[in-house]
Short mmCIF file of C-alpha atoms in Angstrom, two decimals:
data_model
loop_
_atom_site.label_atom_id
_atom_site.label_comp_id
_atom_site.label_asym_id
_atom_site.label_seq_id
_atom_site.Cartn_x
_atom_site.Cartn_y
_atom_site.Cartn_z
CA UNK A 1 0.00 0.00 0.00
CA UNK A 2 1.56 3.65 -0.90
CA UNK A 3 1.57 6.30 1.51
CA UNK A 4 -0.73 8.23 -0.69
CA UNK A 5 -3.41 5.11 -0.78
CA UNK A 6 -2.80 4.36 3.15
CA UNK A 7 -3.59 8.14 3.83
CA UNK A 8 -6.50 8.24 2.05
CA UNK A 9 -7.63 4.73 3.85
CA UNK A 10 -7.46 6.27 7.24
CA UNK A 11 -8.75 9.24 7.04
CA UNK A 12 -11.40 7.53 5.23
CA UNK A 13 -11.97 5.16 7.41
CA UNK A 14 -11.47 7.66 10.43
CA UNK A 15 -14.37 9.75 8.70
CA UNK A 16 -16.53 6.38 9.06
CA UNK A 17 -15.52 5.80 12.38
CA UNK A 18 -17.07 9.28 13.50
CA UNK A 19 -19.89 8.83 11.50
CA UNK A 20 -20.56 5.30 13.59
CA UNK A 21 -19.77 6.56 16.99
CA UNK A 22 -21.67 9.42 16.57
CA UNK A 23 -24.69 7.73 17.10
CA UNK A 24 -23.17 4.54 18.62
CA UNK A 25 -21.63 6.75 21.93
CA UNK A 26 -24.15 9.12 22.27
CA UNK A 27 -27.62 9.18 21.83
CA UNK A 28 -30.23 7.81 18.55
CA UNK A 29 -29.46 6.59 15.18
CA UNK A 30 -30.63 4.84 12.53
CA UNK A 31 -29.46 3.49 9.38
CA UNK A 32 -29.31 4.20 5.52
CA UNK A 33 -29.03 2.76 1.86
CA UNK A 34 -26.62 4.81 0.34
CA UNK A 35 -23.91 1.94 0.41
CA UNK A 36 -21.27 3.29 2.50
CA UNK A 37 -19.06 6.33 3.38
CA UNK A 38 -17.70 8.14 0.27
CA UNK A 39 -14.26 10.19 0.05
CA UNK A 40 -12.26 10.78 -2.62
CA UNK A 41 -10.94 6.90 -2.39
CA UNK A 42 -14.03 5.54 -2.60
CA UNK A 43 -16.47 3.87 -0.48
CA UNK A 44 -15.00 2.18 2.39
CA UNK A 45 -17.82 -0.31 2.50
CA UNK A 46 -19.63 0.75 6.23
CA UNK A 47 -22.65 2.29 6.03
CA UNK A 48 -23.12 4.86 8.94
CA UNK A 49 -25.73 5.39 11.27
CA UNK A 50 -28.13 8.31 9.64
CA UNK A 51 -30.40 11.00 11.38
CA UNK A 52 -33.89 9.33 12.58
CA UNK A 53 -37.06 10.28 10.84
CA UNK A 54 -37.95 13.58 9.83
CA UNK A 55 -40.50 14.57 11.80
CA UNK A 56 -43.51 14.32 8.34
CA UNK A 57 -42.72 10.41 7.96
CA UNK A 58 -43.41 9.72 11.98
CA UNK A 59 -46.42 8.80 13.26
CA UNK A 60 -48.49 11.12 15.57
CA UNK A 61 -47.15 11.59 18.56
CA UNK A 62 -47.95 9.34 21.40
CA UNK A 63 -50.46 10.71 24.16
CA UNK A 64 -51.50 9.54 27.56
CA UNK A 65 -50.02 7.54 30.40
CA UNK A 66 -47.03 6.39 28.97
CA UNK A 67 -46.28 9.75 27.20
CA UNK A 68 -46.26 11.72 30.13
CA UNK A 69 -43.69 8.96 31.66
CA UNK A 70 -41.49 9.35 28.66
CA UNK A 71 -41.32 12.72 28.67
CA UNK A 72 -41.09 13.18 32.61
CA UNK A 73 -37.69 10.64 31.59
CA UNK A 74 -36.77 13.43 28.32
CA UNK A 75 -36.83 16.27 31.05
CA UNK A 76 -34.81 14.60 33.65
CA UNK A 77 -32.18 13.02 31.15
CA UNK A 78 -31.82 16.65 29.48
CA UNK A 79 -31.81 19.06 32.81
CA UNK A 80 -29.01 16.46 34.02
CA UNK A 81 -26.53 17.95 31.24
CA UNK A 82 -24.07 15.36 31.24
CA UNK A 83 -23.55 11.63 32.39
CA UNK A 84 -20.79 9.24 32.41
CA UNK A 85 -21.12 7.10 28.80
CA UNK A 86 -20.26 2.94 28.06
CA UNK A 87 -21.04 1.97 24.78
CA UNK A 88 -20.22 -1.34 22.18
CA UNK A 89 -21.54 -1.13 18.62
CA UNK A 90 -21.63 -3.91 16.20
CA UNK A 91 -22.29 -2.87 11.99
CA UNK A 92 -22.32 -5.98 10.52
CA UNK A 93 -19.36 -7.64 9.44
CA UNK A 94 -17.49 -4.23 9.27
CA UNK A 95 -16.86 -2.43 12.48
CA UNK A 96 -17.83 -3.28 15.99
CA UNK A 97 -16.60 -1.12 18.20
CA UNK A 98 -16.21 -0.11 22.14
CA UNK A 99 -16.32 3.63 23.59
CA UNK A 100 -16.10 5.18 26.77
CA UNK A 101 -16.06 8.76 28.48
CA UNK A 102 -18.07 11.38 29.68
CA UNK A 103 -19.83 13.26 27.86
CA UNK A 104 -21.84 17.02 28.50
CA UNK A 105 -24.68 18.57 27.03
CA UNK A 106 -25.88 21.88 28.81
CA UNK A 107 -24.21 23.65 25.65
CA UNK A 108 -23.76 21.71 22.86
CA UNK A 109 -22.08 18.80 22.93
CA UNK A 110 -18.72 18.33 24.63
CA UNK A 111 -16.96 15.55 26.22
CA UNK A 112 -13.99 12.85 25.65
CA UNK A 113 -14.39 9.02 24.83
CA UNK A 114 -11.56 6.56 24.48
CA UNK A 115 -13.00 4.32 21.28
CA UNK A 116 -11.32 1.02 20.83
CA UNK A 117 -11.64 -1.29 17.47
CA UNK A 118 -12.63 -4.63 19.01
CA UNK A 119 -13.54 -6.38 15.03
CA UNK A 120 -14.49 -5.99 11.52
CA UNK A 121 -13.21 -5.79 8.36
CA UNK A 122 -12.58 -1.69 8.82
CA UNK A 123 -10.94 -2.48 12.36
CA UNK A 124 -8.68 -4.72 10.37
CA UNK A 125 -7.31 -2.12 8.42
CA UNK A 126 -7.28 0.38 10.99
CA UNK A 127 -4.89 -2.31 12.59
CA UNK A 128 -2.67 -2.73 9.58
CA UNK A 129 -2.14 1.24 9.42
CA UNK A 130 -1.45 1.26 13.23
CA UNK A 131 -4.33 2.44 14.66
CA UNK A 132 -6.46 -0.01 17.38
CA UNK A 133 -7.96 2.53 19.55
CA UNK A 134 -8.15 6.42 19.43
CA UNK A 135 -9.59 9.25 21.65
CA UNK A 136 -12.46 11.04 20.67
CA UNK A 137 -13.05 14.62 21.72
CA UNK A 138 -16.83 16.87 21.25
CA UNK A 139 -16.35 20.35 20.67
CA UNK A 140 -19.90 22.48 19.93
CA UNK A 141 -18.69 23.34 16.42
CA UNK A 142 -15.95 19.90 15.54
CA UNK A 143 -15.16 16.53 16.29
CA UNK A 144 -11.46 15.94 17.11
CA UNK A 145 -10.25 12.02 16.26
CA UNK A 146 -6.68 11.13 17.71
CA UNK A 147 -4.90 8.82 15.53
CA UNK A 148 -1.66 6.33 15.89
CA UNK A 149 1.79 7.41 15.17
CA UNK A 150 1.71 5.38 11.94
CA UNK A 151 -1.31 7.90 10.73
CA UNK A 152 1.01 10.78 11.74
CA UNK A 153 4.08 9.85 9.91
CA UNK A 154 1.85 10.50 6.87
CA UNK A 155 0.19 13.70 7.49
CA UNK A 156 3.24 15.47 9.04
CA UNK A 157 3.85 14.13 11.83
CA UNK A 158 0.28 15.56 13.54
CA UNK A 159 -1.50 12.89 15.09
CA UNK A 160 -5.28 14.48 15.68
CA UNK A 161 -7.75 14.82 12.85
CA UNK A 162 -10.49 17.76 13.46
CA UNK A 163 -13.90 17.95 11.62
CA UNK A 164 -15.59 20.41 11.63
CA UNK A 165 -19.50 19.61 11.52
CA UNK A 166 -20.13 21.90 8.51
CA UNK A 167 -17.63 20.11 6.40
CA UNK A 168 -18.48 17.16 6.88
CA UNK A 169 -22.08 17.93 5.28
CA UNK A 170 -20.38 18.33 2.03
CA UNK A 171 -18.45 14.74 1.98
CA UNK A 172 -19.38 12.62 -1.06
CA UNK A 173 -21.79 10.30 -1.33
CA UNK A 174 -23.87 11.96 1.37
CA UNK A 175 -22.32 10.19 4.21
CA UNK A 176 -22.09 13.41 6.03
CA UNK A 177 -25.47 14.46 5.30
CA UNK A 178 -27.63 15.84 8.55
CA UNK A 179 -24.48 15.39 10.76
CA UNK A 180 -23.56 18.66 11.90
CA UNK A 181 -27.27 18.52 13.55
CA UNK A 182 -27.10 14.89 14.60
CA UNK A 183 -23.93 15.73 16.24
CA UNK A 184 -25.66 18.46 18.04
CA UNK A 185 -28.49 17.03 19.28
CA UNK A 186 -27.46 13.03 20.20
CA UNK A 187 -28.00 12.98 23.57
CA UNK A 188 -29.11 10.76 25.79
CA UNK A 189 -32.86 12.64 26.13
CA UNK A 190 -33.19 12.53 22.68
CA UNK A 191 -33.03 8.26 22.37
CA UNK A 192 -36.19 9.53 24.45
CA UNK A 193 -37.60 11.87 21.69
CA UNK A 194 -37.55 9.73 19.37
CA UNK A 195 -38.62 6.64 21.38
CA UNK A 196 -41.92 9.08 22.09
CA UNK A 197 -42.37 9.08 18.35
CA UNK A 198 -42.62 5.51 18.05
CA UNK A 199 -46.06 4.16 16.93
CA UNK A 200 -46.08 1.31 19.30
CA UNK A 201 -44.30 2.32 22.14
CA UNK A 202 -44.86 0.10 25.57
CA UNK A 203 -44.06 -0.37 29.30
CA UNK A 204 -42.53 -3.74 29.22
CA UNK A 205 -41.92 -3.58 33.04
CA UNK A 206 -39.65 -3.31 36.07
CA UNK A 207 -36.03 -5.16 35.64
CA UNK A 208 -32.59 -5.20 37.41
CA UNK A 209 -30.33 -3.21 35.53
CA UNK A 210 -26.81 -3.08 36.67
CA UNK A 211 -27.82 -3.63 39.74
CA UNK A 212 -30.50 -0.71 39.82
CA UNK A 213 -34.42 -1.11 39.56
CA UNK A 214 -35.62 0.09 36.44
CA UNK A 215 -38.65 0.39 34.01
CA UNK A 216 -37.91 -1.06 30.69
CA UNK A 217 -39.24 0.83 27.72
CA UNK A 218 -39.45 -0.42 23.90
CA UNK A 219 -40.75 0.66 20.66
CA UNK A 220 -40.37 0.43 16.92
CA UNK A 221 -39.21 3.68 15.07
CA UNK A 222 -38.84 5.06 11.26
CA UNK A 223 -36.44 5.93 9.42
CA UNK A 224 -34.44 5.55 6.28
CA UNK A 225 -34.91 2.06 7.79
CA UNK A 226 -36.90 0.81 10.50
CA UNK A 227 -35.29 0.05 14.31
CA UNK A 228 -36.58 -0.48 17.95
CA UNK A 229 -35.28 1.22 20.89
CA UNK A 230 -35.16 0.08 24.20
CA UNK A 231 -34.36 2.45 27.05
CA UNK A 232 -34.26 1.90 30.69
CA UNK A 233 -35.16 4.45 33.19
CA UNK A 234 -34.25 4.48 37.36
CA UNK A 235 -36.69 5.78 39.62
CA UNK A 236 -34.82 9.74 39.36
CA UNK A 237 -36.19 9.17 35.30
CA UNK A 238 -32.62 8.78 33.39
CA UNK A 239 -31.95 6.20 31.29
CA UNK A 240 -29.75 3.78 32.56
CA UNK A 241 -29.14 1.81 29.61
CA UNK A 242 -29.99 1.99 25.70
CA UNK A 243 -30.11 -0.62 23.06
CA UNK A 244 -31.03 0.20 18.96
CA UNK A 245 -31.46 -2.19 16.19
CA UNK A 246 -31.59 -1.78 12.48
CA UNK A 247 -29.95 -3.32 9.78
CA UNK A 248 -27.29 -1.81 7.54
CA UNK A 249 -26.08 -3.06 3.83
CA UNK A 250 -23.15 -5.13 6.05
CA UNK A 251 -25.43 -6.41 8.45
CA UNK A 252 -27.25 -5.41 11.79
CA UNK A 253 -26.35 -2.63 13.02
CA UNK A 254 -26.70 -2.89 17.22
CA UNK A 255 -26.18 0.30 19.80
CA UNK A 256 -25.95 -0.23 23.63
CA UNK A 257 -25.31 2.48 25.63
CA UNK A 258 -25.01 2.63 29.74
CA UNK A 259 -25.58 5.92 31.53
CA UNK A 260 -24.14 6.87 35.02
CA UNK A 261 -22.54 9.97 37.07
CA UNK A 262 -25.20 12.17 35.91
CA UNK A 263 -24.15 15.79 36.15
CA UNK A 264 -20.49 15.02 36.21
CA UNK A 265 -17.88 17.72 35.78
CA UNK A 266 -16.95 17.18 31.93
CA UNK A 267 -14.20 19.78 30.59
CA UNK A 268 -12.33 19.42 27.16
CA UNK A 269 -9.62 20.67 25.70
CA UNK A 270 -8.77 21.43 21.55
CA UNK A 271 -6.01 19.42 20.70
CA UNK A 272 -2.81 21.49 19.80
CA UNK A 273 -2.90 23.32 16.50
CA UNK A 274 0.90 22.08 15.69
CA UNK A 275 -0.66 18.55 16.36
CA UNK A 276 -3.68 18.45 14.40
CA UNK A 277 -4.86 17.92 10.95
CA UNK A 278 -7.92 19.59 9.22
CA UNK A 279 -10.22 16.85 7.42
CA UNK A 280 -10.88 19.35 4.36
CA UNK A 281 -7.38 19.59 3.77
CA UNK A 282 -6.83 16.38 4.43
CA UNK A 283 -9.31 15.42 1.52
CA UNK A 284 -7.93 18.72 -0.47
CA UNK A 285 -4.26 16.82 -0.52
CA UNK A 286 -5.16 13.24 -1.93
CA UNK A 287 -5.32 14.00 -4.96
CA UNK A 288 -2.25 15.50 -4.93
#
């Protein structure tokens, strides 16, 4: 593989990777039909996680009893403004992947999650090229991705990539399409929005999760594809733990997502300018 090719494998790859944990670390997703992630190397292959519905192609929203809980749970999850985050995604036979942090919300969203590559074909090449794990870092306006010192050695010897949201829209293929918003508003209270949108929504009752008592929640949502979400909510009404399903052009795509620490301190830092990487130029140099 030449340096050119390998560069334009990782950051493609990389661009997937944000695309997936986007959704996967913090809050709903769905999935789409467009085939994969497009740069200018082509399609890696993954097809990302997608904004839900818009709001025309849901159903109408759900009244009564079990409304009111749900959105007693929205209000608690979203005054809380930040929470302690465990995820694993699985994406067919492409990526599965592990994340964990803490993550804020009270102004956009902010935070820091350690992401490790635990299978799939992409985490195969990410291993090849160096790269097994990264840190993640939420900034209200970008998305800062720290790579291995193989990645740097090709792009200067600066080991973070930043994107900002607003670039991203414009990556080919539409991969990037709706993300500066989804990035914006994936939070935990919104897997609650857009469970409340669900035309079949239920109680399924009281379990043990993690040790704590909990009500169980499920429901079947639209999208560009359809997927259920299960959420379950303490007695204080935040979600303790989150589970989507949908299917992608690899495979099933499957989110779970733990909650804890609510209100936690969460602080993060830009990455040093000397040290970082901008996507667009990134993609503005390959085919150089």
């Amino acid at each position: 593989m030449t340096g050119t090719t390998a560069r334009r494998t990782v950051v493609s790859i990389a661009v997937s990777a944000a695309l997936a944990c986007s959704t996967a670390c913090t809050g709903p997703g769905g999935s789409d039909d467009s085939g994969g992630t497009t740069g200018p190397s082509g399609p890696t292959g993954s097809t990302a996680p997608s904004a839900s519905a818009a709001p025309s192609s849901r159903p109408p929203a759900l009244t009564g009893a079990s409304a009111d809980a749900l959105r007693a749970v929205e209000r608690a999850t979203g005054r809380a403004g930040s929470a302690r985050v465990e995820s694993t995604t699985v994406m067919g036979r492409e990526l599965s992947l592990e994340a964990a942090g803490a993550l804020g919300w009270d102004d956009g969203l902010t935070g820091t999650l350690t992401i490790t590559y635990t299978g799939g074909t992409t985490a195969e090449t990410m291993r090849r090229l160096g790269t097994t794990a990264m840190e993640a870092r939420y900034l209200p306006d970008a998305y800062y991705a720290r790579m291995g010192d193989e990645f740097a050695e090709r792009v200067g010897g600066r080991h973070w990539i930043k994107y900002v949201y607003e670039d991203l829209e414009d990556l080919g293929g539409g991969a990037g399409a709706g993300f500066a918003d989804q990035m914006r508003n994936t939070t935990p209270n919104q897997a609650v929005k857009l469970l409340l949108s669900a035309g079949d929504v239920r109680r399924v009752g009281a379990e043990t999760t993690r040790g704590r008592r909990t009500t169980h929640w499920s429901g079947t949502v639209g999208g560009a594809t359809e997927q259920t979400v299960d959420i379950w909510v303490d007695d204080r009404n935040l979600l303790v733990k989150k589970v989507e399903r949908g299917r992608t052009k690899t495979g099933e795509l499957t989110q779970t997502a733990y909650y804890s620490d609510y209100g936690v301190p969460v602080s993060v830092a830009r990455p040093p300018t000397e040290d970082t990487a901008d996507f667009k130029e990134l993609l503005a140099s390959q085919g150089s």
